[in-house]
Tab-separated table of C-alpha atoms in Angstrom:
chain	number	residue	atom	x	y	z
A	2	UNK	CA	0.000	0.000	0.000
A	3	UNK	CA	2.794	2.396	0.952
A	4	UNK	CA	4.567	1.542	-2.272
A	5	UNK	CA	1.459	2.408	-4.307
A	6	UNK	CA	1.057	5.720	-2.500
A	7	UNK	CA	4.732	6.535	-3.092
A	8	UNK	CA	4.480	5.637	-6.784
A	9	UNK	CA	1.287	7.688	-7.062
A	10	UNK	CA	2.987	10.733	-5.542
A	11	UNK	CA	5.994	10.335	-7.851
A	12	UNK	CA	3.734	9.940	-10.883
A	13	UNK	CA	1.754	13.051	-9.918
A	14	UNK	CA	4.980	15.035	-9.433
A	15	UNK	CA	6.319	13.861	-12.805
A	16	UNK	CA	3.110	14.801	-14.642
A	17	UNK	CA	3.029	18.177	-12.879
A	18	UNK	CA	6.696	18.772	-13.796
A	19	UNK	CA	5.975	17.992	-17.452
A	20	UNK	CA	3.034	20.406	-17.358
A	21	UNK	CA	5.192	23.188	-15.854
A	22	UNK	CA	7.937	22.700	-18.456
A	23	UNK	CA	5.393	22.646	-21.253
A	24	UNK	CA	3.658	25.836	-20.115
A	25	UNK	CA	6.661	27.882	-19.008
A	26	UNK	CA	9.262	26.711	-21.517
A	27	UNK	CA	7.984	24.952	-24.629
A	28	UNK	CA	4.788	27.031	-24.937
A	29	UNK	CA	6.193	30.182	-23.341
A	30	UNK	CA	6.255	32.866	-26.070
A	31	UNK	CA	9.607	34.608	-26.080
A	32	UNK	CA	10.136	36.232	-29.452
A	33	UNK	CA	13.394	37.214	-31.100
A	34	UNK	CA	13.516	40.411	-33.165
A	35	UNK	CA	13.669	38.321	-36.326
A	36	UNK	CA	10.535	36.393	-35.359
A	37	UNK	CA	8.676	39.630	-34.623
A	38	UNK	CA	9.779	41.087	-37.950
A	39	UNK	CA	8.420	38.037	-39.773
A	40	UNK	CA	5.104	38.121	-37.896
A	41	UNK	CA	4.501	41.765	-38.751
A	42	UNK	CA	5.772	41.446	-42.314
A	43	UNK	CA	3.067	38.861	-43.027
A	44	UNK	CA	0.441	41.356	-41.854
A	45	UNK	CA	2.080	44.243	-43.733
A	46	UNK	CA	2.626	46.167	-40.480
A	47	UNK	CA	5.557	48.054	-39.050
A	48	UNK	CA	7.256	45.803	-36.484
A	49	UNK	CA	8.084	47.046	-32.975
A	50	UNK	CA	11.732	46.827	-31.972
A	51	UNK	CA	13.535	45.722	-28.839
A	52	UNK	CA	15.572	48.190	-26.852
A	53	UNK	CA	17.020	48.051	-23.352
A	54	UNK	CA	17.981	50.242	-20.440
A	55	UNK	CA	20.421	49.634	-17.576
A	56	UNK	CA	19.110	50.249	-14.055
A	57	UNK	CA	21.101	49.557	-10.895
A	58	UNK	CA	22.795	46.476	-12.330
A	59	UNK	CA	19.774	45.150	-14.242
A	60	UNK	CA	19.397	45.264	-17.999
A	61	UNK	CA	15.691	45.835	-18.682
A	62	UNK	CA	14.453	44.914	-22.173
A	63	UNK	CA	11.345	46.389	-23.765
A	64	UNK	CA	9.427	46.610	-27.045
A	65	UNK	CA	8.667	49.987	-28.614
A	66	UNK	CA	6.918	51.201	-31.744
A	67	UNK	CA	9.284	54.175	-31.807
A	68	UNK	CA	9.932	53.563	-35.513
A	69	UNK	CA	6.245	53.868	-36.416
A	70	UNK	CA	5.641	57.004	-38.474
A	71	UNK	CA	2.619	57.801	-36.295
A	72	UNK	CA	4.902	58.206	-33.293
A	73	UNK	CA	6.849	61.049	-34.883
A	74	UNK	CA	5.992	64.607	-33.807
A	75	UNK	CA	3.167	66.265	-35.685
A	76	UNK	CA	4.924	68.619	-38.131
A	77	UNK	CA	2.150	71.210	-37.708
A	78	UNK	CA	2.110	71.307	-33.893
A	79	UNK	CA	5.437	69.756	-32.942
A	80	UNK	CA	3.649	67.577	-30.388
A	81	UNK	CA	4.489	63.910	-30.030
A	82	UNK	CA	2.067	61.081	-29.467
A	83	UNK	CA	1.059	60.213	-25.892
A	84	UNK	CA	2.537	57.081	-24.373
A	85	UNK	CA	0.945	53.748	-23.558
A	86	UNK	CA	3.143	51.789	-21.144
A	87	UNK	CA	2.277	48.090	-20.745
A	88	UNK	CA	3.279	46.037	-17.678
A	89	UNK	CA	2.612	42.302	-17.813
A	90	UNK	CA	1.459	39.913	-15.099
A	91	UNK	CA	3.816	37.504	-13.309
A	92	UNK	CA	4.948	34.683	-15.593
A	93	UNK	CA	4.415	36.604	-18.845
A	94	UNK	CA	6.586	38.972	-20.904
A	95	UNK	CA	6.382	41.788	-23.438
A	96	UNK	CA	5.652	39.324	-26.249
A	97	UNK	CA	2.174	38.784	-24.815
A	98	UNK	CA	1.380	42.388	-25.853
A	99	UNK	CA	2.087	41.957	-29.582
A	100	UNK	CA	-1.586	42.474	-30.425
A	101	UNK	CA	-1.269	46.052	-29.130
A	102	UNK	CA	1.405	46.769	-31.728
A	103	UNK	CA	-0.883	45.312	-34.402
A	104	UNK	CA	-3.931	47.372	-33.402
A	105	UNK	CA	-4.197	50.281	-35.840
A	106	UNK	CA	-6.252	52.468	-33.477
A	107	UNK	CA	-3.726	52.120	-30.675
A	108	UNK	CA	-0.752	52.720	-32.959
A	109	UNK	CA	-2.457	55.778	-34.429
A	110	UNK	CA	-2.966	57.273	-30.960
A	111	UNK	CA	-0.015	56.069	-28.865
A	112	UNK	CA	3.674	55.595	-28.689
A	113	UNK	CA	3.465	52.039	-27.298
A	114	UNK	CA	5.989	50.484	-24.913
A	115	UNK	CA	5.825	46.961	-23.462
A	116	UNK	CA	8.412	45.965	-20.881
A	117	UNK	CA	9.967	42.646	-19.908
A	118	UNK	CA	9.730	42.944	-16.150
A	119	UNK	CA	12.582	41.620	-14.024
A	120	UNK	CA	13.034	37.881	-14.530
A	121	UNK	CA	10.926	37.565	-17.682
A	122	UNK	CA	11.560	37.612	-21.414
A	123	UNK	CA	14.895	39.312	-22.064
A	124	UNK	CA	15.248	40.743	-18.542
A	125	UNK	CA	17.077	38.287	-16.353
A	126	UNK	CA	17.443	37.326	-12.700
A	127	UNK	CA	19.770	37.377	-10.926
A	128	UNK	CA	21.153	40.793	-11.687
A	129	UNK	CA	24.359	41.250	-13.632
A	130	UNK	CA	27.630	41.570	-11.751
A	131	UNK	CA	28.449	45.080	-10.593
A	132	UNK	CA	30.772	47.078	-12.841
A	133	UNK	CA	32.124	49.012	-9.874
A	134	UNK	CA	30.514	52.306	-10.897
A	135	UNK	CA	28.296	52.748	-7.863
A	136	UNK	CA	28.463	56.261	-6.487
A	137	UNK	CA	28.744	55.062	-2.892
A	138	UNK	CA	28.991	51.618	-1.260
A	139	UNK	CA	25.663	52.296	0.468
A	140	UNK	CA	24.045	52.895	-2.953
A	141	UNK	CA	24.939	49.361	-3.986
A	142	UNK	CA	23.585	47.998	-0.726
A	143	UNK	CA	20.410	50.058	-0.688
A	144	UNK	CA	19.429	50.048	-4.352
A	145	UNK	CA	21.648	48.031	-6.644
A	146	UNK	CA	20.767	44.709	-5.072
A	147	UNK	CA	17.056	45.315	-4.609
A	148	UNK	CA	14.629	44.527	-7.391
A	149	UNK	CA	11.828	46.038	-5.331
A	150	UNK	CA	13.419	49.453	-5.927
A	151	UNK	CA	14.063	48.947	-9.620
A	152	UNK	CA	10.618	47.542	-10.544
A	153	UNK	CA	8.529	50.712	-9.974
A	154	UNK	CA	11.066	53.087	-11.559
A	155	UNK	CA	11.195	51.110	-14.825
A	156	UNK	CA	8.386	53.130	-16.523
A	157	UNK	CA	9.895	56.486	-15.538
A	158	UNK	CA	13.380	55.569	-16.754
A	159	UNK	CA	12.278	53.920	-20.008
A	160	UNK	CA	10.020	56.864	-20.827
A	161	UNK	CA	12.953	59.174	-20.222
A	162	UNK	CA	15.016	57.138	-22.678
A	163	UNK	CA	12.132	57.266	-25.173
A	164	UNK	CA	12.270	61.098	-24.959
A	165	UNK	CA	8.987	61.566	-23.113
A	166	UNK	CA	8.793	65.063	-21.668
A	167	UNK	CA	5.327	66.583	-21.375
A	168	UNK	CA	3.327	64.053	-23.378
A	169	UNK	CA	0.514	62.165	-21.683
A	170	UNK	CA	1.257	58.719	-20.229
A	171	UNK	CA	-1.201	55.896	-19.632
A	172	UNK	CA	0.154	52.907	-17.691
A	173	UNK	CA	-1.604	49.555	-18.019
A	174	UNK	CA	-0.765	46.881	-15.439
A	175	UNK	CA	-2.319	43.469	-14.939
A	176	UNK	CA	-2.922	40.793	-12.323
A	177	UNK	CA	-0.260	40.209	-9.690
A	178	UNK	CA	1.717	43.166	-11.011
A	179	UNK	CA	-1.366	45.392	-10.933
A	180	UNK	CA	-0.348	47.391	-7.886
A	181	UNK	CA	2.967	48.135	-9.587
A	182	UNK	CA	0.904	50.556	-11.633
A	183	UNK	CA	0.163	52.501	-8.462
A	184	UNK	CA	3.773	52.272	-7.329
A	185	UNK	CA	5.020	53.504	-10.721
A	186	UNK	CA	2.545	56.405	-10.562
A	187	UNK	CA	4.278	57.652	-7.414
A	188	UNK	CA	7.528	58.049	-9.351
A	189	UNK	CA	6.104	59.889	-12.374
A	190	UNK	CA	5.320	63.445	-13.466
A	191	UNK	CA	1.835	63.243	-12.057
A	192	UNK	CA	-0.093	65.852	-14.016
A	193	UNK	CA	0.175	63.762	-17.186
A	194	UNK	CA	0.099	60.182	-15.861
A	195	UNK	CA	-2.810	57.840	-15.247
A	196	UNK	CA	-2.473	54.221	-14.203
A	197	UNK	CA	-5.013	51.527	-15.123
A	198	UNK	CA	-4.794	48.342	-13.069
A	199	UNK	CA	-6.736	45.572	-14.774
A	200	UNK	CA	-7.883	42.833	-12.389
A	201	UNK	CA	-5.127	43.604	-9.851
A	202	UNK	CA	-4.350	41.137	-7.098
A	203	UNK	CA	-4.686	43.292	-3.985
A	204	UNK	CA	-5.131	40.696	-1.240
A	205	UNK	CA	-2.166	39.031	0.542
A	206	UNK	CA	-1.511	35.440	-0.451
A	207	UNK	CA	-2.208	32.626	1.969
A	208	UNK	CA	0.829	31.229	3.780
A	209	UNK	CA	0.914	27.991	1.780
A	210	UNK	CA	1.315	29.881	-1.481
A	211	UNK	CA	4.115	32.001	-0.027
A	212	UNK	CA	5.954	28.927	1.272
A	213	UNK	CA	5.560	27.254	-2.119
A	214	UNK	CA	7.155	30.282	-3.846
A	215	UNK	CA	10.036	30.233	-1.381
A	216	UNK	CA	10.580	26.517	-1.984
A	217	UNK	CA	10.603	26.817	-5.785
A	218	UNK	CA	12.922	29.848	-5.574
A	219	UNK	CA	15.394	27.933	-3.432
A	220	UNK	CA	18.622	26.860	-5.211
A	221	UNK	CA	17.978	23.379	-3.808
A	222	UNK	CA	15.058	22.785	-6.183
A	223	UNK	CA	14.952	25.706	-8.660
A	224	UNK	CA	17.220	23.863	-11.128
A	225	UNK	CA	14.359	21.406	-11.758
A	226	UNK	CA	12.107	24.094	-13.244
A	227	UNK	CA	12.152	26.425	-16.272
A	228	UNK	CA	13.455	29.945	-15.740
A	229	UNK	CA	10.086	31.635	-16.324
A	230	UNK	CA	8.422	29.530	-13.616
A	231	UNK	CA	11.176	30.176	-11.062
A	232	UNK	CA	11.145	33.884	-11.941
A	233	UNK	CA	7.388	33.934	-11.421
A	234	UNK	CA	7.796	32.646	-7.857
A	235	UNK	CA	10.529	35.202	-7.142
A	236	UNK	CA	8.338	37.913	-8.621
A	237	UNK	CA	5.369	36.914	-6.461
A	238	UNK	CA	7.589	37.116	-3.383
A	239	UNK	CA	8.795	40.525	-4.544
A	240	UNK	CA	5.214	41.767	-4.842
A	241	UNK	CA	3.980	40.283	-1.546
A	242	UNK	CA	4.947	43.355	0.470
A	243	UNK	CA	2.946	45.542	-1.889
A	244	UNK	CA	-0.169	43.488	-1.108
A	245	UNK	CA	0.628	43.140	2.586
A	246	UNK	CA	2.222	45.550	5.034
A	247	UNK	CA	3.349	47.903	2.255
A	248	UNK	CA	-0.152	48.366	0.821
A	249	UNK	CA	-1.181	51.163	3.190
A	250	UNK	CA	2.020	53.085	2.462
A	251	UNK	CA	1.540	52.608	-1.277
A	252	UNK	CA	-2.031	53.928	-1.270
A	253	UNK	CA	-1.237	56.794	1.107
A	254	UNK	CA	1.649	57.889	-1.125
A	255	UNK	CA	-0.607	57.799	-4.181
A	256	UNK	CA	-3.255	59.887	-2.394
A	257	UNK	CA	-0.643	62.394	-1.299
A	258	UNK	CA	0.824	62.588	-4.801
A	259	UNK	CA	-2.548	63.166	-6.410
A	260	UNK	CA	-3.560	65.779	-3.805
A	261	UNK	CA	-0.320	67.714	-4.255
A	262	UNK	CA	-0.790	67.666	-8.014
A	263	UNK	CA	-4.336	68.979	-7.626
A	264	UNK	CA	-3.184	71.756	-5.314
A	265	UNK	CA	-0.576	72.761	-7.862
A	266	UNK	CA	-3.155	72.886	-10.667
A	267	UNK	CA	-6.204	73.770	-8.553
A	268	UNK	CA	-7.079	76.898	-10.525
A	269	UNK	CA	-7.300	74.838	-13.706
A	270	UNK	CA	-9.301	71.969	-12.243
A	271	UNK	CA	-11.632	74.104	-10.139
A	272	UNK	CA	-12.341	76.541	-12.933
A	273	UNK	CA	-12.953	73.776	-15.415
A	274	UNK	CA	-15.027	71.340	-13.390
A	275	UNK	CA	-16.224	73.420	-10.463
A	276	UNK	CA	-14.414	71.071	-8.100
A	277	UNK	CA	-11.972	68.213	-7.923
A	278	UNK	CA	-12.603	65.503	-10.469
A	279	UNK	CA	-9.004	64.618	-11.136
A	280	UNK	CA	-8.451	60.865	-10.915
A	281	UNK	CA	-5.158	59.183	-11.573
A	282	UNK	CA	-5.547	55.558	-10.441
A	283	UNK	CA	-8.154	53.256	-11.934
A	284	UNK	CA	-8.865	49.844	-10.405
A	285	UNK	CA	-10.623	47.627	-12.963
A	286	UNK	CA	-12.213	44.734	-11.062
A	287	UNK	CA	-14.032	41.640	-12.287
A	288	UNK	CA	-16.939	41.629	-9.799
A	289	UNK	CA	-18.704	43.657	-7.104
A	290	UNK	CA	-17.134	41.722	-4.235
A	291	UNK	CA	-13.608	42.606	-5.367
A	292	UNK	CA	-14.687	46.178	-6.005
A	293	UNK	CA	-15.941	46.495	-2.423
A	294	UNK	CA	-12.670	45.094	-1.058
A	295	UNK	CA	-10.641	47.616	-3.041
A	296	UNK	CA	-12.876	50.496	-1.959
A	297	UNK	CA	-12.398	49.412	1.645
A	298	UNK	CA	-8.640	49.251	1.068
A	299	UNK	CA	-8.567	52.771	-0.394
A	300	UNK	CA	-10.743	54.240	2.320
A	301	UNK	CA	-12.118	57.122	0.222
A	302	UNK	CA	-13.634	57.679	-3.197
A	303	UNK	CA	-10.498	59.434	-4.359
A	304	UNK	CA	-9.566	56.827	-6.963
A	305	UNK	CA	-11.826	55.167	-9.494
A	306	UNK	CA	-12.904	51.559	-8.828
A	307	UNK	CA	-14.958	49.971	-11.582
A	308	UNK	CA	-16.449	46.578	-12.397
A	309	UNK	CA	-15.740	45.537	-15.975
A	310	UNK	CA	-16.094	42.404	-18.068
A	311	UNK	CA	-13.457	39.793	-17.332
A	312	UNK	CA	-11.368	39.589	-20.490
A	313	UNK	CA	-7.856	38.578	-21.474
A	314	UNK	CA	-6.330	42.030	-21.855
A	315	UNK	CA	-3.411	40.618	-23.892
A	316	UNK	CA	-5.694	39.563	-26.735
A	317	UNK	CA	-8.241	42.383	-26.353
A	318	UNK	CA	-6.300	45.637	-26.876
A	319	UNK	CA	-9.348	47.468	-28.229
A	320	UNK	CA	-11.221	46.713	-25.000
A	321	UNK	CA	-8.375	48.261	-22.993
A	322	UNK	CA	-8.231	51.274	-25.290
A	323	UNK	CA	-11.973	51.842	-24.902
A	324	UNK	CA	-11.665	51.789	-21.098
A	325	UNK	CA	-8.819	54.289	-21.186
A	326	UNK	CA	-10.739	56.687	-23.423
A	327	UNK	CA	-13.941	56.337	-21.379
A	328	UNK	CA	-12.083	57.629	-18.337
A	329	UNK	CA	-10.585	60.682	-19.999
A	330	UNK	CA	-13.449	62.647	-18.407
A	331	UNK	CA	-11.232	62.766	-15.298
A	332	UNK	CA	-8.568	64.662	-17.251
A	333	UNK	CA	-8.335	68.302	-18.234
A	334	UNK	CA	-9.389	68.922	-21.842
A	335	UNK	CA	-5.907	70.123	-22.716
A	336	UNK	CA	-4.456	66.802	-21.485
A	337	UNK	CA	-7.088	64.441	-22.813
A	338	UNK	CA	-6.090	61.740	-25.252
A	339	UNK	CA	-8.139	62.068	-28.404
A	340	UNK	CA	-9.254	59.296	-30.722
């Protein structure tokens, strides 16, 4: 009997291991530039290109449609296109957003950027070895070795590299990385940034899930699993603080940032709307129960919490675009993104 139980456990583990390798390695879409070029050539579309930026010892890779003629400044006005910054869920990568680069409406409106977050796609964990250029030893200790510092500054630094200055920015984040959209907002030029968190995971994980992530991330067993799966567990651990003890700080910082921005532009907002209607963070939830939990977490009606249809945002870029444009009513006319 014991032998049968042991064999059953081993068989289950083997089947589960095959499933993990199939999903996170053999079926895990990680496109080369050549593959992307071929995909877009078949559809007679301009292909996005990979670029990268170095942050505190990490090399962050991202896709951009910078070469699209629609992204160039309008010769009549000199204004550039607004930016759409896409942040994927744990276990995915920028390649999941290819449909956004194919969508003609989105490419007509936005300069699109999709990032490989730390550990996924072409952005690797662990970080590269230090090149010895840290300003101070404490800088290496405090920042260079901490992915939880680098993750929220990625949008700000990539947008700087992409020459964003005063153009509007719309951040889209999803799932477990949803609250990163709020964290990134706190690092941005706030009068022009809005963050849309689609189906964000806002509740702390149960202890069994946390222990599982720690086990898979351990060098003792991580060699058994594909890189994307191990990176997913490390990423979930990285984001746990944001959903746990760090959540109150995150929301309070966002409220403070939005309030200070409103105070700075109060004459514009008050004169235009007759009161504060500025909203910068948008929680897109799948049902009323989750909406109520988020509203309780926020504590005020300062941010927008909405119930929307549960869709796969990676394959439904038009749905995401529609939601962004619907919420432009919370933006000054001069800053609104037009169709």
